[in-house]
Structures are given as C-alpha cells and as structure tokens.
Coordinates of C-alpha atoms in Angstrom, one line a residue:
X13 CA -21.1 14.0 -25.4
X14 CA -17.6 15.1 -25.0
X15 CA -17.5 15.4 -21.3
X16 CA -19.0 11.7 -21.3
X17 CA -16.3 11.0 -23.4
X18 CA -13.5 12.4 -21.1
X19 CA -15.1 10.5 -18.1
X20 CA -15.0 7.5 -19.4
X21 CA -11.6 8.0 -20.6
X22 CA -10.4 8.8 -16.7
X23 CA -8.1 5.8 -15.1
X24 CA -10.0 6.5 -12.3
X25 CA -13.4 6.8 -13.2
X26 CA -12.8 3.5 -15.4
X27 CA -10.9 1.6 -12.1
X28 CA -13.7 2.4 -9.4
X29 CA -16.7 1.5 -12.2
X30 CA -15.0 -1.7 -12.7
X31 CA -15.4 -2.6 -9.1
X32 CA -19.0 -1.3 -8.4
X33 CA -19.7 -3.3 -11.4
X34 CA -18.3 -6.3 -10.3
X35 CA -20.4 -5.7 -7.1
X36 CA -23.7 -5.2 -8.0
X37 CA -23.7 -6.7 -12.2
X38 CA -21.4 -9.3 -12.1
X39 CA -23.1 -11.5 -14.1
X40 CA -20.4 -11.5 -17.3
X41 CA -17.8 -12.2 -15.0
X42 CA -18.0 -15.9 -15.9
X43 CA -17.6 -15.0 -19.5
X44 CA -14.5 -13.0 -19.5
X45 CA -12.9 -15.3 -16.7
X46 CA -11.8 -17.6 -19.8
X47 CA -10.1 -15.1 -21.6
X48 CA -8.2 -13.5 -18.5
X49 CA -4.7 -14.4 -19.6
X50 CA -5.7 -13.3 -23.1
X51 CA -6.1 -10.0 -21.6
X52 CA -3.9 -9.7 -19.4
X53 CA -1.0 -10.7 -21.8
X54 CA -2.2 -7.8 -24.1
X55 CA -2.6 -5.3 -21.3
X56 CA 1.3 -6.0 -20.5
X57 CA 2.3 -5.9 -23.6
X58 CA 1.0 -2.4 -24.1
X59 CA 1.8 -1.1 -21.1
X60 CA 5.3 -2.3 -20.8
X61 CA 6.1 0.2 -23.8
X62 CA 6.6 3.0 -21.1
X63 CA 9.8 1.2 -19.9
X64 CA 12.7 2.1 -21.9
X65 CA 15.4 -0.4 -22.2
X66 CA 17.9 2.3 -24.0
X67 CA 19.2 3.1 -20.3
X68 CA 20.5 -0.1 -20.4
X69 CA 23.5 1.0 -22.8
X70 CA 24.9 2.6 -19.6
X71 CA 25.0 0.3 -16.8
X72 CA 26.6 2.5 -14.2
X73 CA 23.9 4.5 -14.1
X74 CA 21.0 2.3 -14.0
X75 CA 22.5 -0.7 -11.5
X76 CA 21.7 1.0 -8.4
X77 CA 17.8 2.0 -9.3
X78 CA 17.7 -1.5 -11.0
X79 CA 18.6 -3.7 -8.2
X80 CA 16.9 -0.8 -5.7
X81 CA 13.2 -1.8 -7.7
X82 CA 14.0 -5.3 -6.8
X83 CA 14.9 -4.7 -3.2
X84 CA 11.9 -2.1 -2.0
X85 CA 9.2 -4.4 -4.5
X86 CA 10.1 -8.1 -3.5
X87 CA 12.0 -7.9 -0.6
X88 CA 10.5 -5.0 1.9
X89 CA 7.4 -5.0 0.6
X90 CA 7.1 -8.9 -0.2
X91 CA 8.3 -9.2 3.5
X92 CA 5.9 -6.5 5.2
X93 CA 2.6 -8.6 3.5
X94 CA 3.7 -11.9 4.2
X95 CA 4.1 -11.5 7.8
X96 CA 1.3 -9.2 8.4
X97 CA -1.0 -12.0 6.5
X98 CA 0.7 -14.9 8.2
X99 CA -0.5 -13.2 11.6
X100 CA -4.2 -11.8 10.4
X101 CA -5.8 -14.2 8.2
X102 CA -7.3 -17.6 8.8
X103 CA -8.3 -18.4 5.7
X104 CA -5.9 -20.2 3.6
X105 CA -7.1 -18.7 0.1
X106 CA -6.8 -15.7 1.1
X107 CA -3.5 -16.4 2.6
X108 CA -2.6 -17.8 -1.1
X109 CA -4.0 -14.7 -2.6
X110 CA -1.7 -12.5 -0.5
X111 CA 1.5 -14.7 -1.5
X112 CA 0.9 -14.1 -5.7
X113 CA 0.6 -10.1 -4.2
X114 CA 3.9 -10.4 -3.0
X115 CA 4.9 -12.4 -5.8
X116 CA 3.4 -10.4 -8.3
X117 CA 5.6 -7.4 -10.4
X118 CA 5.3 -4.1 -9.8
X119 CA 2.5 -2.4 -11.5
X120 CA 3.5 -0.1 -14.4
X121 CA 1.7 3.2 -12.9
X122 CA 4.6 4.1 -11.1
X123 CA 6.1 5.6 -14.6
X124 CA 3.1 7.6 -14.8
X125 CA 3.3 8.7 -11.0
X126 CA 6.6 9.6 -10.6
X127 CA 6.0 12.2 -13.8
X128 CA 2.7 13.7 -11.7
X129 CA 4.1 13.7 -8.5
X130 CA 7.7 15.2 -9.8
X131 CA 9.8 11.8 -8.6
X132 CA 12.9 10.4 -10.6
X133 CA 11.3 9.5 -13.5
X134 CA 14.6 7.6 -15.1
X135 CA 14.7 6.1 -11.5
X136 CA 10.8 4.4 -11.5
X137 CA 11.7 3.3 -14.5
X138 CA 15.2 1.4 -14.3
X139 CA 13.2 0.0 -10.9
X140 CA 10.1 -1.1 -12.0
X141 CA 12.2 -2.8 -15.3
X142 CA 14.7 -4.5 -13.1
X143 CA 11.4 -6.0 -10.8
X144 CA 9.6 -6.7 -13.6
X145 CA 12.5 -9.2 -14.9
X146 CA 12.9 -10.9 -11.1
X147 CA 9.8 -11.5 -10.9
X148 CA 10.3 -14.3 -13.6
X149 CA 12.4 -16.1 -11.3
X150 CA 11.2 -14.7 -7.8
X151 CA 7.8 -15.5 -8.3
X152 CA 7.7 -18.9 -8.5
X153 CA 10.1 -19.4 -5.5
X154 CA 7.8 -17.1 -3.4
X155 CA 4.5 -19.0 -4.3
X156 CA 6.5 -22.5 -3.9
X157 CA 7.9 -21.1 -0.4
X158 CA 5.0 -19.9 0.9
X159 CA 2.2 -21.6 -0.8
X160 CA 3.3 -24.9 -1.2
X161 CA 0.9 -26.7 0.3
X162 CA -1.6 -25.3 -2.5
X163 CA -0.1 -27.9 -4.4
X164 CA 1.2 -25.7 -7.0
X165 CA 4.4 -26.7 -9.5
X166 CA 6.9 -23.9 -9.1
X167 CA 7.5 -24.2 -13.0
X168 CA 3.4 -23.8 -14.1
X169 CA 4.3 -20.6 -12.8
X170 CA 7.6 -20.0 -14.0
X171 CA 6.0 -20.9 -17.9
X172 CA 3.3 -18.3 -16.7
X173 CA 5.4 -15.6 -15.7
X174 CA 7.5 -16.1 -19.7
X175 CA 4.2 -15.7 -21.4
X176 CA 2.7 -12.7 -19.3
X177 CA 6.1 -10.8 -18.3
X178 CA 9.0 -12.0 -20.5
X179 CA 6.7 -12.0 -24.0
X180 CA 5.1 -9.1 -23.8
X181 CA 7.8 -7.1 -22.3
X182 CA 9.5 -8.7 -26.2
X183 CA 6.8 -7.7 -28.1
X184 CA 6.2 -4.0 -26.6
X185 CA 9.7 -3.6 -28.6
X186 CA 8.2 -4.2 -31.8
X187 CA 5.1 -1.8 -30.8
X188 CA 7.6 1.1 -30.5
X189 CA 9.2 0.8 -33.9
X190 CA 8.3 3.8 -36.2
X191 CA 5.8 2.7 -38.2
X192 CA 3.6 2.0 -35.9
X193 CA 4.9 3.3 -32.0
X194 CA 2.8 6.7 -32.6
X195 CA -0.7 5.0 -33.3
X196 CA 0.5 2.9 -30.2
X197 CA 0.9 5.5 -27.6
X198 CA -2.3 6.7 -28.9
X199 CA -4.5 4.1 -28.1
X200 CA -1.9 2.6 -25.0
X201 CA -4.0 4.3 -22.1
X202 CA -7.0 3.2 -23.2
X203 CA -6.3 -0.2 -23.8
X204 CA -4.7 -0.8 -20.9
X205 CA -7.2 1.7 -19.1
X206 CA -10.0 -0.8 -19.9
X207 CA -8.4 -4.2 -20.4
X208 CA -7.1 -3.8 -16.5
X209 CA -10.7 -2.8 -15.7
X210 CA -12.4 -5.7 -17.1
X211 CA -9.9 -8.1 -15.0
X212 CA -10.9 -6.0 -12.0
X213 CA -14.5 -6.7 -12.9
X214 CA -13.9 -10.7 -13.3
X215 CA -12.4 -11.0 -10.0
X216 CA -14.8 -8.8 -8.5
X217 CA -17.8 -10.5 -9.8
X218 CA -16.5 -13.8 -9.2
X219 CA -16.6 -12.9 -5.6
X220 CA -19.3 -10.5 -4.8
X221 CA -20.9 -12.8 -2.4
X222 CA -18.0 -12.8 -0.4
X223 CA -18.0 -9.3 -0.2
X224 CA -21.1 -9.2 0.9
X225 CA -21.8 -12.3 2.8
X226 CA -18.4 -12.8 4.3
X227 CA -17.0 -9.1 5.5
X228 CA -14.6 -10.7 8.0
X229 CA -12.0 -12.4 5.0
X230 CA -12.2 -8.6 3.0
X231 CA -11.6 -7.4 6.8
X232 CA -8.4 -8.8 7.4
X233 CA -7.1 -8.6 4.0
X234 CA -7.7 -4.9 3.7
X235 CA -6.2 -4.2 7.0
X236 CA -3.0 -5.8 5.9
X237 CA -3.3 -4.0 2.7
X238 CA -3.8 -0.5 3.7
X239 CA -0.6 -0.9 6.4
X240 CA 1.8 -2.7 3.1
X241 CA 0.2 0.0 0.7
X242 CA -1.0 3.3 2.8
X243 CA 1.3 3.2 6.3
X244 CA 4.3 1.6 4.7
X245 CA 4.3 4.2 1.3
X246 CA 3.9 7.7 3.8
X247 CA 6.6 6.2 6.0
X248 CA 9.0 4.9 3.7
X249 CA 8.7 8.2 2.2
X250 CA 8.9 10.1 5.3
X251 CA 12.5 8.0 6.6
X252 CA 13.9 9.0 3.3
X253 CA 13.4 12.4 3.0
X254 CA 14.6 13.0 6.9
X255 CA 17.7 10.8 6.4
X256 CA 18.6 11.8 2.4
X257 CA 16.8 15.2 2.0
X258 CA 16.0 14.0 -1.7
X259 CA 12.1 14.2 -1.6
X260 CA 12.7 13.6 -5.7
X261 CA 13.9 10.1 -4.8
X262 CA 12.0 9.5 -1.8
X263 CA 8.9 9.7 -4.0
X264 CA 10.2 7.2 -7.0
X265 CA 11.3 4.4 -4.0
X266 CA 7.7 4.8 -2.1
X267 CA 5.8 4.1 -5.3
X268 CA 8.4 0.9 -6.1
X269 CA 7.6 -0.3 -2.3
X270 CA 4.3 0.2 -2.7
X271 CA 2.7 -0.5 -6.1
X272 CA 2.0 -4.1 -7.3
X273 CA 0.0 -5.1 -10.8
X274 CA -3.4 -5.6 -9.1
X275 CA -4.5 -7.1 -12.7
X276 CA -1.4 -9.4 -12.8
X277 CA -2.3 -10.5 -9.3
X278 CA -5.9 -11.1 -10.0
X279 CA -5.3 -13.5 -13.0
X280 CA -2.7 -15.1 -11.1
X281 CA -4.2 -16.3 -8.7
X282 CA -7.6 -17.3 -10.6
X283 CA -5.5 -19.2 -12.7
X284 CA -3.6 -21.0 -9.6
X285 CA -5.8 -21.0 -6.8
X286 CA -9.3 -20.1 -8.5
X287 CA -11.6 -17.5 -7.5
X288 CA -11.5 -17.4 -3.7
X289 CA -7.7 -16.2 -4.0
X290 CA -8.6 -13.5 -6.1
X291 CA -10.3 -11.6 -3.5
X292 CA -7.1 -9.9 -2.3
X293 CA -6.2 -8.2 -6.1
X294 CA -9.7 -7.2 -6.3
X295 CA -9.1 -5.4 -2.8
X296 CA -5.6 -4.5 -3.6
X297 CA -7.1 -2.4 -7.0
X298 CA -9.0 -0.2 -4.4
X299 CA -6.0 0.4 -2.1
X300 CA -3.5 1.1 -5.1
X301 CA -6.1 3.6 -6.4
X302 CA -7.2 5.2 -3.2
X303 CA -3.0 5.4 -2.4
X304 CA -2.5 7.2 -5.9
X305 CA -5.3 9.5 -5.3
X306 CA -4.1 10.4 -1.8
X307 CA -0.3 11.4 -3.3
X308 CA -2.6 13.4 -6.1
X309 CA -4.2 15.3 -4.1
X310 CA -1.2 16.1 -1.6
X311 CA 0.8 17.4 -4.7
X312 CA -2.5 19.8 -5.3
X313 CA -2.9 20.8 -2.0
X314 CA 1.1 21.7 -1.9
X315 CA 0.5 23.4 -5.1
X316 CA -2.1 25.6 -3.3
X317 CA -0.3 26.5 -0.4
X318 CA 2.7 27.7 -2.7
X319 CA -0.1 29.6 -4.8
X320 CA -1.4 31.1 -1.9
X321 CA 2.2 32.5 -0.3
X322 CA 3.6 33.5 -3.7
X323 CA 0.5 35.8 -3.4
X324 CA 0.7 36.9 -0.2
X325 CA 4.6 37.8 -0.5
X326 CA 3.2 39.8 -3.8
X327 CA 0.9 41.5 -1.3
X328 CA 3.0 42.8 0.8
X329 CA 6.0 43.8 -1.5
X330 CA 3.4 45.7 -2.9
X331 CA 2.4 47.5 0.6

C-alpha cells in the first residue's frame, strides 16, 4: 500500500496517467471542463508560493535575472514558436493554440529544476517571477497580434490573466504566513500535482479523436514543439556554457527559454478558442515532461560517470 502511495504521489507518474487517461477514458472531460478556471486559479495560487518576493528588497541583484526571465520566456522562445508554427501548420486552431503557448507564463517547475539539476536557484526564481508579472500585459498583446482574427478582445484576456496570475500570485502571500505556510507546503505538491493533471485530462479528453483520427494536426504541432522545447533548451544551453563557462547559469536560462505552464495554456485556450486550440497544451505537457526527464536523467548519468572515476582513481592509488 505504501509503494501505491509513493506512485501515485510521483509528478510524473500523475502527468503521463493524466494523458493516457484523457486518451482512452475521457469521458469526465466534459464535466471538469466547467470548472477549469476554478482549478487552475487554485493550482497557481499554490504553486506560486515557491516564488519569493523578499529578493525584491534588493533590486541590484535581482534586475538582471528579472528582466533575463522576460527576455529568454517571451521573446526568444515566444519568437522561435511563432515562426516555426506560422511555417508548419495549416490549421488555424492550432495556429491559435500555439499563440496562448507563446503567450502563456512560464511554468513554475523551473524552481524545482534548477534545485535537481544544481542551476541558480535565486536566478529561476527572480526569472520566472519577473515573466510571470509580463505576461499580464504581454499576453494579451501577443494573442491580439497574432490571433486577431480569432476575434478575441485583448482586454477578456487581460481580466483573465488578473484573475489567474495577478490574484493568486496575491493570495500565495497569505498561504505563507505562519499559521498556516507549514500545512501549505505540505499538501502544495499534491495539489498542484493533481489539479495540473486533471487540466491535462480535460484537454486531452476533449480532443482524443483528434489524436486519433487526425495525426497530421498533433504532427506538425509536435514537431514545432520538440525544436522550441527539446533543440532549442540543449542548444541554448550548450552556446552558454562555451561562451560563459557558467554551466550553473546556463542551466537556470535553458529552463526559463524552455518551460511554459502547459496547464495555464490548456485553459487558455479552451476558454478563448474552445477545444480544438487546446490540442497544443495537451501536446506541450508531454514535451515539457519528456524535456525534464531527459535533464534528469543526464544529471544521473553524470553522477555515474563521476562515481565510476572517483573509484577507479581509488583503484589505482591503491595499486
């Protein structure tokens, strides 16, 4: 019973059984689709109590990583999925899908990630805060710029982006007073564990038939995907580290150019441009995952290999 437990308490176990279920028992889908924002807005709230906002008592030190999160997560990354979709896909909903990705704030596991994979962890943070707070304003200018034609009101999202960014980002203050900020952290991972999980569901489920009647749209979406997520992250990563020699930073800015909310980008665009435009998050929840995984299991390899030579040096300064 414990090791059930500890399964079903893994990010990744939770993630990947969110999509098979959308796939192949996607019949509640239609339930939880009117509660998305519901959801969603608690999700942020609890996982927007890893950013700290103490750092910004000392703005010499935090303008450069603050204003680099908005750089590498809007602008190179928004730029690198915009033109790759504006060349590869046909369909317009999933063209409007890709626009809330690029629009959409960067997802909050990049805290997490920098810690595992031994990046700047005061760095993902001051990033990821100062992207999450433009995305209030760049959001709606990206999805009026580039989705216009969908006829969507820059300002529906603009109130939209207040009640699922700037509130709960307010209220996660509250969650880490005293009295109650230890039962929070307790109970954050799960929460947010499972609340992104059911979104992933509902925009999987939605669509299932497009995943399996209509493999060309996923096609091209997930092409342009694993370039902005997989090709982009290694070789942002890689230019860094040969120009800078910091791997500790090169690290932090690959996971800001690289990880959006796939759950904020799922409701999003079900709420704007209904369930066809989800398909991308619901594709873009594999990729993030499968990109996390890969880095994983890189920093375990590496920790092999330095395992392995500390042993043989032992070896032979014992011979």
């Amino acid at each position: 019973m414990t090791h059930l437990l500890k399964i079903l308490g893994n990010r990744n176990f939770i993630l990947v059984l969110a999509v098979v279920a959308g796939l192949f028992a996607g019949e509640l889908a239609l339930f939880f689709e009117p509660w998305m924002l519901l959801i969603l807005a608690i999700v942020m709230t609890f996982s927007t109590t890893g950013i700290s906002t103490k750092m910004l008592t000392t703005p010499r030190k935090i303008y450069k990583p603050f204003f680099a999160g908005i750089i590498l997560n809007y602008v190179l990354y928004g730029a690198v999925i915009l033109l790759l979709s504006h060349w590869l896909i046909d369909d317009i909903s999933i063209f409007y899908g890709m626009v809330v990705i690029a629009a959409t704030p960067p997802g909050v596991a990049i805290i997490p990630f920098s810690a595992i994979l031994k990046g700047d962890i005061n760095y993902s943070i001051m990033g990821t805060l100062g992207a999450f707070l433009a995305s209030i304003g760049l959001a709606p200018l990206i999805v009026s710029w580039f989705a216009g034609s969908g006829g969507i009101n820059p300002m529906d999202l603009f109130y939209l982006m207040i009640k699922l960014i700037l509130i709960p980002l307010v209220l996660s203050r509250f969650l880490l007073m005293k009295p109650v900020v230890k039962y929070v952290l307790q109970g954050r991972g799960k929460i947010v564990d499972w609340g992104f999980a059911i979104i992933i569901y509902t925009a999987v489920g939605l669509n299932r038939e497009v995943f399996f009647e209509m493999p060309a749209s996923l096609l091209s979406s997930s092409l342009v995907l694993f370039i902005s997520i997989f090709v982009l992250g290694y070789l942002y990563e890689y230019i860094v580290v040969k120009i800078t020699g910091n791997k500790v930073l090169a690290i932090s800015q690959s996971l800001l150019v690289t990880i959006k909310s796939s759950g904020f980008a799922a409701v999003t665009a079900l709420s704007l441009f209904g369930t066809r435009a989800a398909i991308p998050a619901a594709a873009l929840a594999i990729f993030v995952l499968g990109y996390l995984l890969s880095l994983s299991f890189r920093v375990a390899w590496q920790k092999k290999r330095n395992i392995e030579k500390n042993e043989n040096i032992g070896r032979k300064a014992g011979k």
